[in-house]
Amino acid sequence: MNSIIGTGVALVTPFKKNFSVDVEALARIVNYQIDNGINYLVVLGTTAENATLTQEEKELVINTVVATNKGRLPLVLGVGGNNTHKIIEELQTRNFSDFVAILSVSPYYNKPTQEGIYQHFKAIANASPVPVILYNVPGRTGSNMLPSTVLRLANEFKNVVAIKEAAGDIVQAMSIIKDKPKDFHVISGDDMIALPMVLAGGSGVISVIGQGFPKQFSDLIQFGLDRKVDKAFELHYKLADSIDMIFEQGNPGGIKEVLKSLGISDNCMRLPLVNVNSDLANRIDLFVQNNK
C-alpha cells in the first residue's frame, strides 16, 4: 500500500449558491490537487459534508472525481457509519475498481465498547473487496478507538492496512507506531501534528489544509519522510496559522473559505453547518493572498 504514503487530501463537496453540487468546481479542485503534488485523494469523507448528501449526489461526486482524475492519482472512498449491516451491504454491492482502499470511520453516536468497535471492523474487513483504512476521530464519534483495538485489528486482518489517527494525541499515535505490524501505516488525521507523527514513524497525512495549499503541504510531508527536518519545520511554521484558522469555526467552513479566496470554488455550506464569520473570512483571505 505504498499508494497511501505521503499526502492525501479529504476532498470537500463544493456547492452552488442554490446548494446543488457544483461539479465544475469539484473538477477544478481535483485538478488543483493533482497539479500540485498531492499523492492521493479521499472521496466522501467527513470534509465532504457526506451526512447532508443524498445517495444520488454521492454517486455524482464519485463519478465526477473518477472522471476528472482519469487514473492519475490513487483514490480512497469513505465507506463508514454506525450501522454495520448497511456498510456491509454497500461493500457487497458497490464497484470498487476505481479505488485502492476504503476509509471507514469508527462508529459514531452509538458509543460502542472496544469489543463492539473490534467486531464492527472485523465484519467490514471480512466483507471488503479492497483494503481498509481505519479512521479514529473521537472528537466526532464520541468514542476513542484505543491502540490495543487498532493493533488487534492490524494483526488479525491482512486487509486492514492503515489507520487515519485523528485523536490529536501524539502519545497515542506513537503507541500504535511502536507496536504496529511492519507494513501497517499510521496516517495523521490532524494537520497540526502531521509532521511530528511522520517523524515518529508515521506514513503521512490525510489533510484538510493540503487542499488549499497542496504544494506546500505535500512538500512539508515529503521533507518529513525524507528526514529533512529543518526544511519540513520551516514549511510547517509558515502554514501553522492557516491550520488554526481553518478549524477555528469548524470543518469544512474554513477550507471552503480558503478555496473561495483562491478562486476555485464558492464557500456555500449546507445546514446545520454555516459559513465562517466575516472576521475569520477576512483573516483567511489575507493569509491566502500573502501565501499564494
Coordinates of C-alpha atoms in Angstrom, one line a residue:
M1 CA 0.0 0.0 0.0
N2 CA 2.7 2.5 -1.0
S3 CA -0.1 4.4 -2.7
I4 CA -1.2 5.8 0.7
I5 CA 2.2 7.1 1.8
G6 CA 2.6 10.9 1.7
T7 CA -0.2 13.4 1.5
G8 CA -3.8 12.5 0.9
V9 CA -6.5 15.1 0.7
A10 CA -10.0 14.8 2.1
L11 CA -12.0 16.5 -0.7
V12 CA -14.8 19.0 0.0
T13 CA -18.1 18.9 -1.8
P14 CA -18.5 22.3 -3.4
F15 CA -22.0 23.7 -3.6
K16 CA -23.5 26.4 -5.8
K17 CA -25.5 29.2 -4.2
N18 CA -28.6 27.2 -4.7
F19 CA -26.9 24.3 -2.7
S20 CA -26.7 21.9 -5.6
V21 CA -23.4 20.1 -6.1
D22 CA -21.0 22.2 -8.2
V23 CA -19.4 19.5 -10.4
E24 CA -17.3 22.1 -12.4
A25 CA -15.8 23.4 -9.1
L26 CA -15.2 19.8 -7.9
A27 CA -13.3 19.1 -11.1
R28 CA -11.2 22.2 -10.6
I29 CA -10.4 21.1 -7.0
V30 CA -9.3 17.7 -8.1
N31 CA -7.1 19.1 -10.9
Y32 CA -5.6 21.6 -8.4
Q33 CA -4.5 18.7 -6.1
I34 CA -3.1 16.7 -9.0
D35 CA -1.2 19.6 -10.5
N36 CA 0.4 20.5 -7.1
G37 CA 1.9 17.2 -5.9
I38 CA -0.8 15.6 -3.7
N39 CA -0.3 11.8 -3.6
Y40 CA -3.8 10.5 -3.3
L41 CA -7.4 11.7 -2.9
V42 CA -10.1 10.8 -0.4
V43 CA -13.7 10.9 -1.7
L44 CA -16.7 11.3 0.5
G45 CA -15.0 11.7 3.9
T46 CA -16.3 13.9 6.7
T47 CA -14.9 17.0 5.0
A48 CA -17.2 16.3 2.0
E49 CA -20.3 17.1 4.2
N50 CA -21.2 13.5 3.5
A51 CA -24.1 13.5 6.0
T52 CA -26.0 16.1 4.0
L53 CA -25.7 14.4 0.6
T54 CA -28.4 12.2 -1.0
Q55 CA -27.4 8.9 -2.4
E56 CA -27.7 10.3 -5.9
E57 CA -25.5 13.2 -5.0
K58 CA -22.9 10.9 -3.6
E59 CA -22.8 9.0 -6.8
L60 CA -22.5 12.3 -8.7
V61 CA -19.5 13.2 -6.5
I62 CA -17.8 9.8 -7.1
N63 CA -18.4 9.9 -10.8
T64 CA -17.1 13.4 -11.1
V65 CA -13.9 12.7 -9.2
V66 CA -13.2 9.4 -11.1
A67 CA -13.8 11.1 -14.5
T68 CA -11.6 14.1 -13.6
N69 CA -8.9 12.1 -12.1
K70 CA -8.6 9.7 -15.1
G71 CA -6.5 7.3 -13.1
R72 CA -3.8 9.9 -12.3
L73 CA -3.8 9.5 -8.5
P74 CA -4.9 6.7 -6.2
L75 CA -8.4 7.2 -4.9
V76 CA -9.8 6.2 -1.4
L77 CA -13.5 6.1 -0.8
G78 CA -15.2 6.9 2.5
V79 CA -17.4 3.9 3.5
G80 CA -18.3 4.1 7.1
G81 CA -21.0 4.8 9.7
N82 CA -22.8 3.5 12.8
N83 CA -24.9 0.8 11.1
T84 CA -22.6 -2.1 10.4
H85 CA -25.2 -4.0 8.3
K86 CA -25.7 -1.1 6.0
I87 CA -21.9 -0.7 5.4
I88 CA -21.6 -4.4 4.6
E89 CA -24.4 -4.1 2.1
E90 CA -22.5 -1.3 0.3
L91 CA -19.3 -3.3 0.4
Q92 CA -21.1 -6.2 -1.3
T93 CA -22.8 -4.2 -4.0
R94 CA -20.5 -1.3 -5.0
N95 CA -17.9 -1.4 -7.7
F96 CA -14.6 -0.5 -6.2
S97 CA -12.5 -0.9 -9.3
D98 CA -11.5 2.8 -9.3
F99 CA -10.4 2.8 -5.6
V100 CA -7.3 1.4 -3.9
A101 CA -8.9 1.3 -0.4
I102 CA -11.8 2.4 1.8
L103 CA -11.6 4.8 4.7
S104 CA -14.0 3.7 7.4
V105 CA -14.8 5.8 10.4
S106 CA -15.2 4.3 13.8
P107 CA -19.0 4.1 14.7
Y108 CA -20.3 7.4 15.9
Y109 CA -23.1 8.3 18.3
N110 CA -23.7 4.7 19.4
K111 CA -20.6 4.8 21.6
P112 CA -19.7 1.1 21.3
T113 CA -17.3 -0.6 23.6
Q114 CA -13.8 -1.5 22.4
E115 CA -15.2 -5.0 21.7
G116 CA -18.0 -3.5 19.7
I117 CA -15.6 -1.4 17.6
Y118 CA -13.5 -4.5 17.0
Q119 CA -16.5 -6.6 15.9
H120 CA -17.7 -3.8 13.6
F121 CA -14.3 -3.6 11.8
K122 CA -14.0 -7.4 11.8
A123 CA -17.2 -7.5 9.8
I124 CA -16.0 -4.8 7.5
A125 CA -12.6 -6.5 6.9
N126 CA -14.3 -9.8 6.1
A127 CA -16.7 -8.2 3.6
S128 CA -14.4 -5.6 1.9
P129 CA -13.1 -6.4 -1.5
V130 CA -10.4 -3.7 -1.1
P131 CA -8.0 -2.8 1.7
V132 CA -9.4 -1.0 4.8
I133 CA -8.1 2.2 6.4
L134 CA -9.5 2.6 9.9
Y135 CA -10.5 6.1 11.0
N136 CA -10.3 7.2 14.6
V137 CA -11.7 10.6 15.3
P138 CA -13.1 10.7 18.8
G139 CA -14.0 14.4 18.7
R140 CA -16.7 13.5 16.2
T141 CA -17.6 9.9 17.1
G142 CA -17.8 10.2 20.9
S143 CA -15.6 7.2 21.5
N144 CA -11.8 6.6 21.2
M145 CA -10.5 3.6 19.4
L146 CA -7.7 2.5 21.7
P147 CA -4.3 1.4 20.4
S148 CA -4.9 -2.1 21.7
T149 CA -8.0 -2.3 19.4
V150 CA -6.2 -0.9 16.4
L151 CA -3.3 -3.3 16.9
R152 CA -5.7 -6.3 17.4
L153 CA -7.3 -5.5 14.0
A154 CA -4.0 -4.8 12.3
N155 CA -2.5 -8.1 13.4
E156 CA -5.6 -10.2 12.7
F157 CA -6.7 -8.9 9.3
K158 CA -4.2 -8.6 6.4
N159 CA -6.6 -6.2 4.5
V160 CA -6.7 -3.8 7.5
V161 CA -3.7 -1.8 6.2
A162 CA -3.7 1.5 8.0
I163 CA -5.3 3.9 10.4
K164 CA -6.1 7.6 10.0
E165 CA -5.4 8.6 13.6
A166 CA -7.2 11.9 14.4
A167 CA -7.4 11.9 18.2
G168 CA -4.9 14.7 18.2
D169 CA -2.8 12.7 20.7
I170 CA 0.8 12.2 19.6
V171 CA 1.4 9.8 22.5
Q172 CA -1.5 7.6 21.4
A173 CA -0.2 7.7 17.8
M174 CA 3.3 6.8 18.9
S175 CA 2.0 3.9 20.9
I176 CA 0.4 2.5 17.7
I177 CA 3.6 3.2 15.7
K178 CA 5.8 1.4 18.3
D179 CA 3.9 -1.9 18.2
K180 CA 2.3 -2.0 14.7
P181 CA 3.0 -4.7 12.1
K182 CA 5.7 -3.7 9.7
D183 CA 3.5 -2.9 6.7
F184 CA 0.7 -1.2 8.7
H185 CA 0.5 2.6 8.0
V186 CA -0.2 5.2 10.7
I187 CA -1.6 8.2 8.9
S188 CA -2.2 11.6 10.7
G189 CA -5.7 12.9 10.6
D190 CA -4.6 16.1 12.3
D191 CA -2.8 18.6 10.2
M192 CA -1.0 20.4 13.1
I193 CA 0.7 17.2 14.3
A194 CA 1.2 15.5 11.0
L195 CA 4.9 16.3 10.8
P196 CA 5.7 15.1 14.3
M197 CA 3.7 11.9 13.6
V198 CA 5.7 11.4 10.3
L199 CA 9.0 11.9 12.2
A200 CA 7.9 9.4 14.8
G201 CA 7.4 6.8 12.1
G202 CA 4.0 7.6 10.5
S203 CA 3.3 7.3 6.8
G204 CA 1.9 10.7 6.1
V205 CA -1.4 12.5 6.4
I206 CA -5.0 12.7 5.1
S207 CA -5.1 16.5 5.1
V208 CA -7.6 19.3 5.1
I209 CA -5.2 22.3 4.8
G210 CA -3.4 20.4 2.0
Q211 CA -6.5 21.0 -0.2
G212 CA -5.8 24.8 -0.1
F213 CA -2.0 24.7 -0.1
P214 CA -1.3 21.3 -1.9
K215 CA 2.3 22.0 -3.0
Q216 CA 3.5 23.5 0.3
F217 CA 1.8 20.8 2.5
S218 CA 2.8 17.9 0.3
D219 CA 6.4 19.2 0.2
L220 CA 6.3 19.5 4.0
I221 CA 5.3 15.9 4.5
Q222 CA 7.8 14.6 1.9
F223 CA 10.6 16.5 3.7
G224 CA 9.5 14.8 6.9
L225 CA 9.5 11.4 5.2
D226 CA 13.0 12.2 3.8
R227 CA 14.1 13.3 7.3
K228 CA 14.9 16.8 6.0
V229 CA 13.7 18.1 9.3
D230 CA 14.7 21.8 9.1
K231 CA 13.1 22.2 5.7
A232 CA 9.9 20.4 7.0
F233 CA 9.5 22.6 10.0
E234 CA 10.2 25.8 8.1
L235 CA 7.1 24.9 5.9
H236 CA 5.1 23.8 9.0
Y237 CA 5.5 27.1 10.7
K238 CA 4.6 29.0 7.6
L239 CA 1.3 27.1 7.4
A240 CA 0.6 26.8 11.1
D241 CA -1.6 29.9 11.4
S242 CA -3.7 28.7 8.5
I243 CA -4.3 25.3 10.1
D244 CA -5.5 27.0 13.2
M245 CA -7.8 29.3 11.2
I246 CA -9.5 26.6 9.1
F247 CA -10.6 24.7 12.1
E248 CA -11.4 27.7 14.3
Q249 CA -15.1 27.6 13.4
G250 CA -15.3 24.1 12.2
N251 CA -14.6 21.9 9.2
P252 CA -15.1 22.4 6.2
G253 CA -16.1 26.0 6.7
G254 CA -12.5 27.1 6.9
I255 CA -11.1 25.2 4.0
K256 CA -14.1 26.3 1.8
E257 CA -13.2 29.9 2.6
V258 CA -9.6 29.2 1.5
L259 CA -10.9 27.7 -1.8
K260 CA -13.1 30.7 -2.3
S261 CA -10.1 33.0 -1.7
L262 CA -8.2 31.0 -4.3
G263 CA -11.0 31.5 -6.8
I264 CA -11.5 27.7 -7.2
S265 CA -15.0 27.2 -5.6
D266 CA -17.6 29.0 -3.6
N267 CA -17.9 28.8 0.2
C268 CA -21.5 27.5 0.4
M269 CA -22.4 25.1 3.2
R270 CA -25.5 23.0 3.9
L271 CA -27.2 23.3 7.3
P272 CA -26.6 22.6 10.0
L273 CA -23.2 23.9 9.0
V274 CA -22.8 27.6 8.2
N275 CA -20.1 29.8 6.7
V276 CA -17.3 31.2 8.9
N277 CA -18.0 34.7 10.1
S278 CA -16.6 37.8 8.3
D279 CA -13.7 38.4 10.7
L280 CA -12.3 34.9 10.1
A281 CA -13.1 35.1 6.4
N282 CA -11.0 38.3 6.2
R283 CA -8.1 36.7 8.1
I284 CA -8.2 33.6 5.9
D285 CA -8.3 35.8 2.7
L286 CA -5.3 37.8 3.9
F287 CA -3.3 34.7 4.6
V288 CA -4.2 33.2 1.2
Q289 CA -3.2 36.4 -0.7
N290 CA 0.1 36.6 1.2
N291 CA 1.0 32.9 0.6
K292 CA -0.1 32.1 -2.9

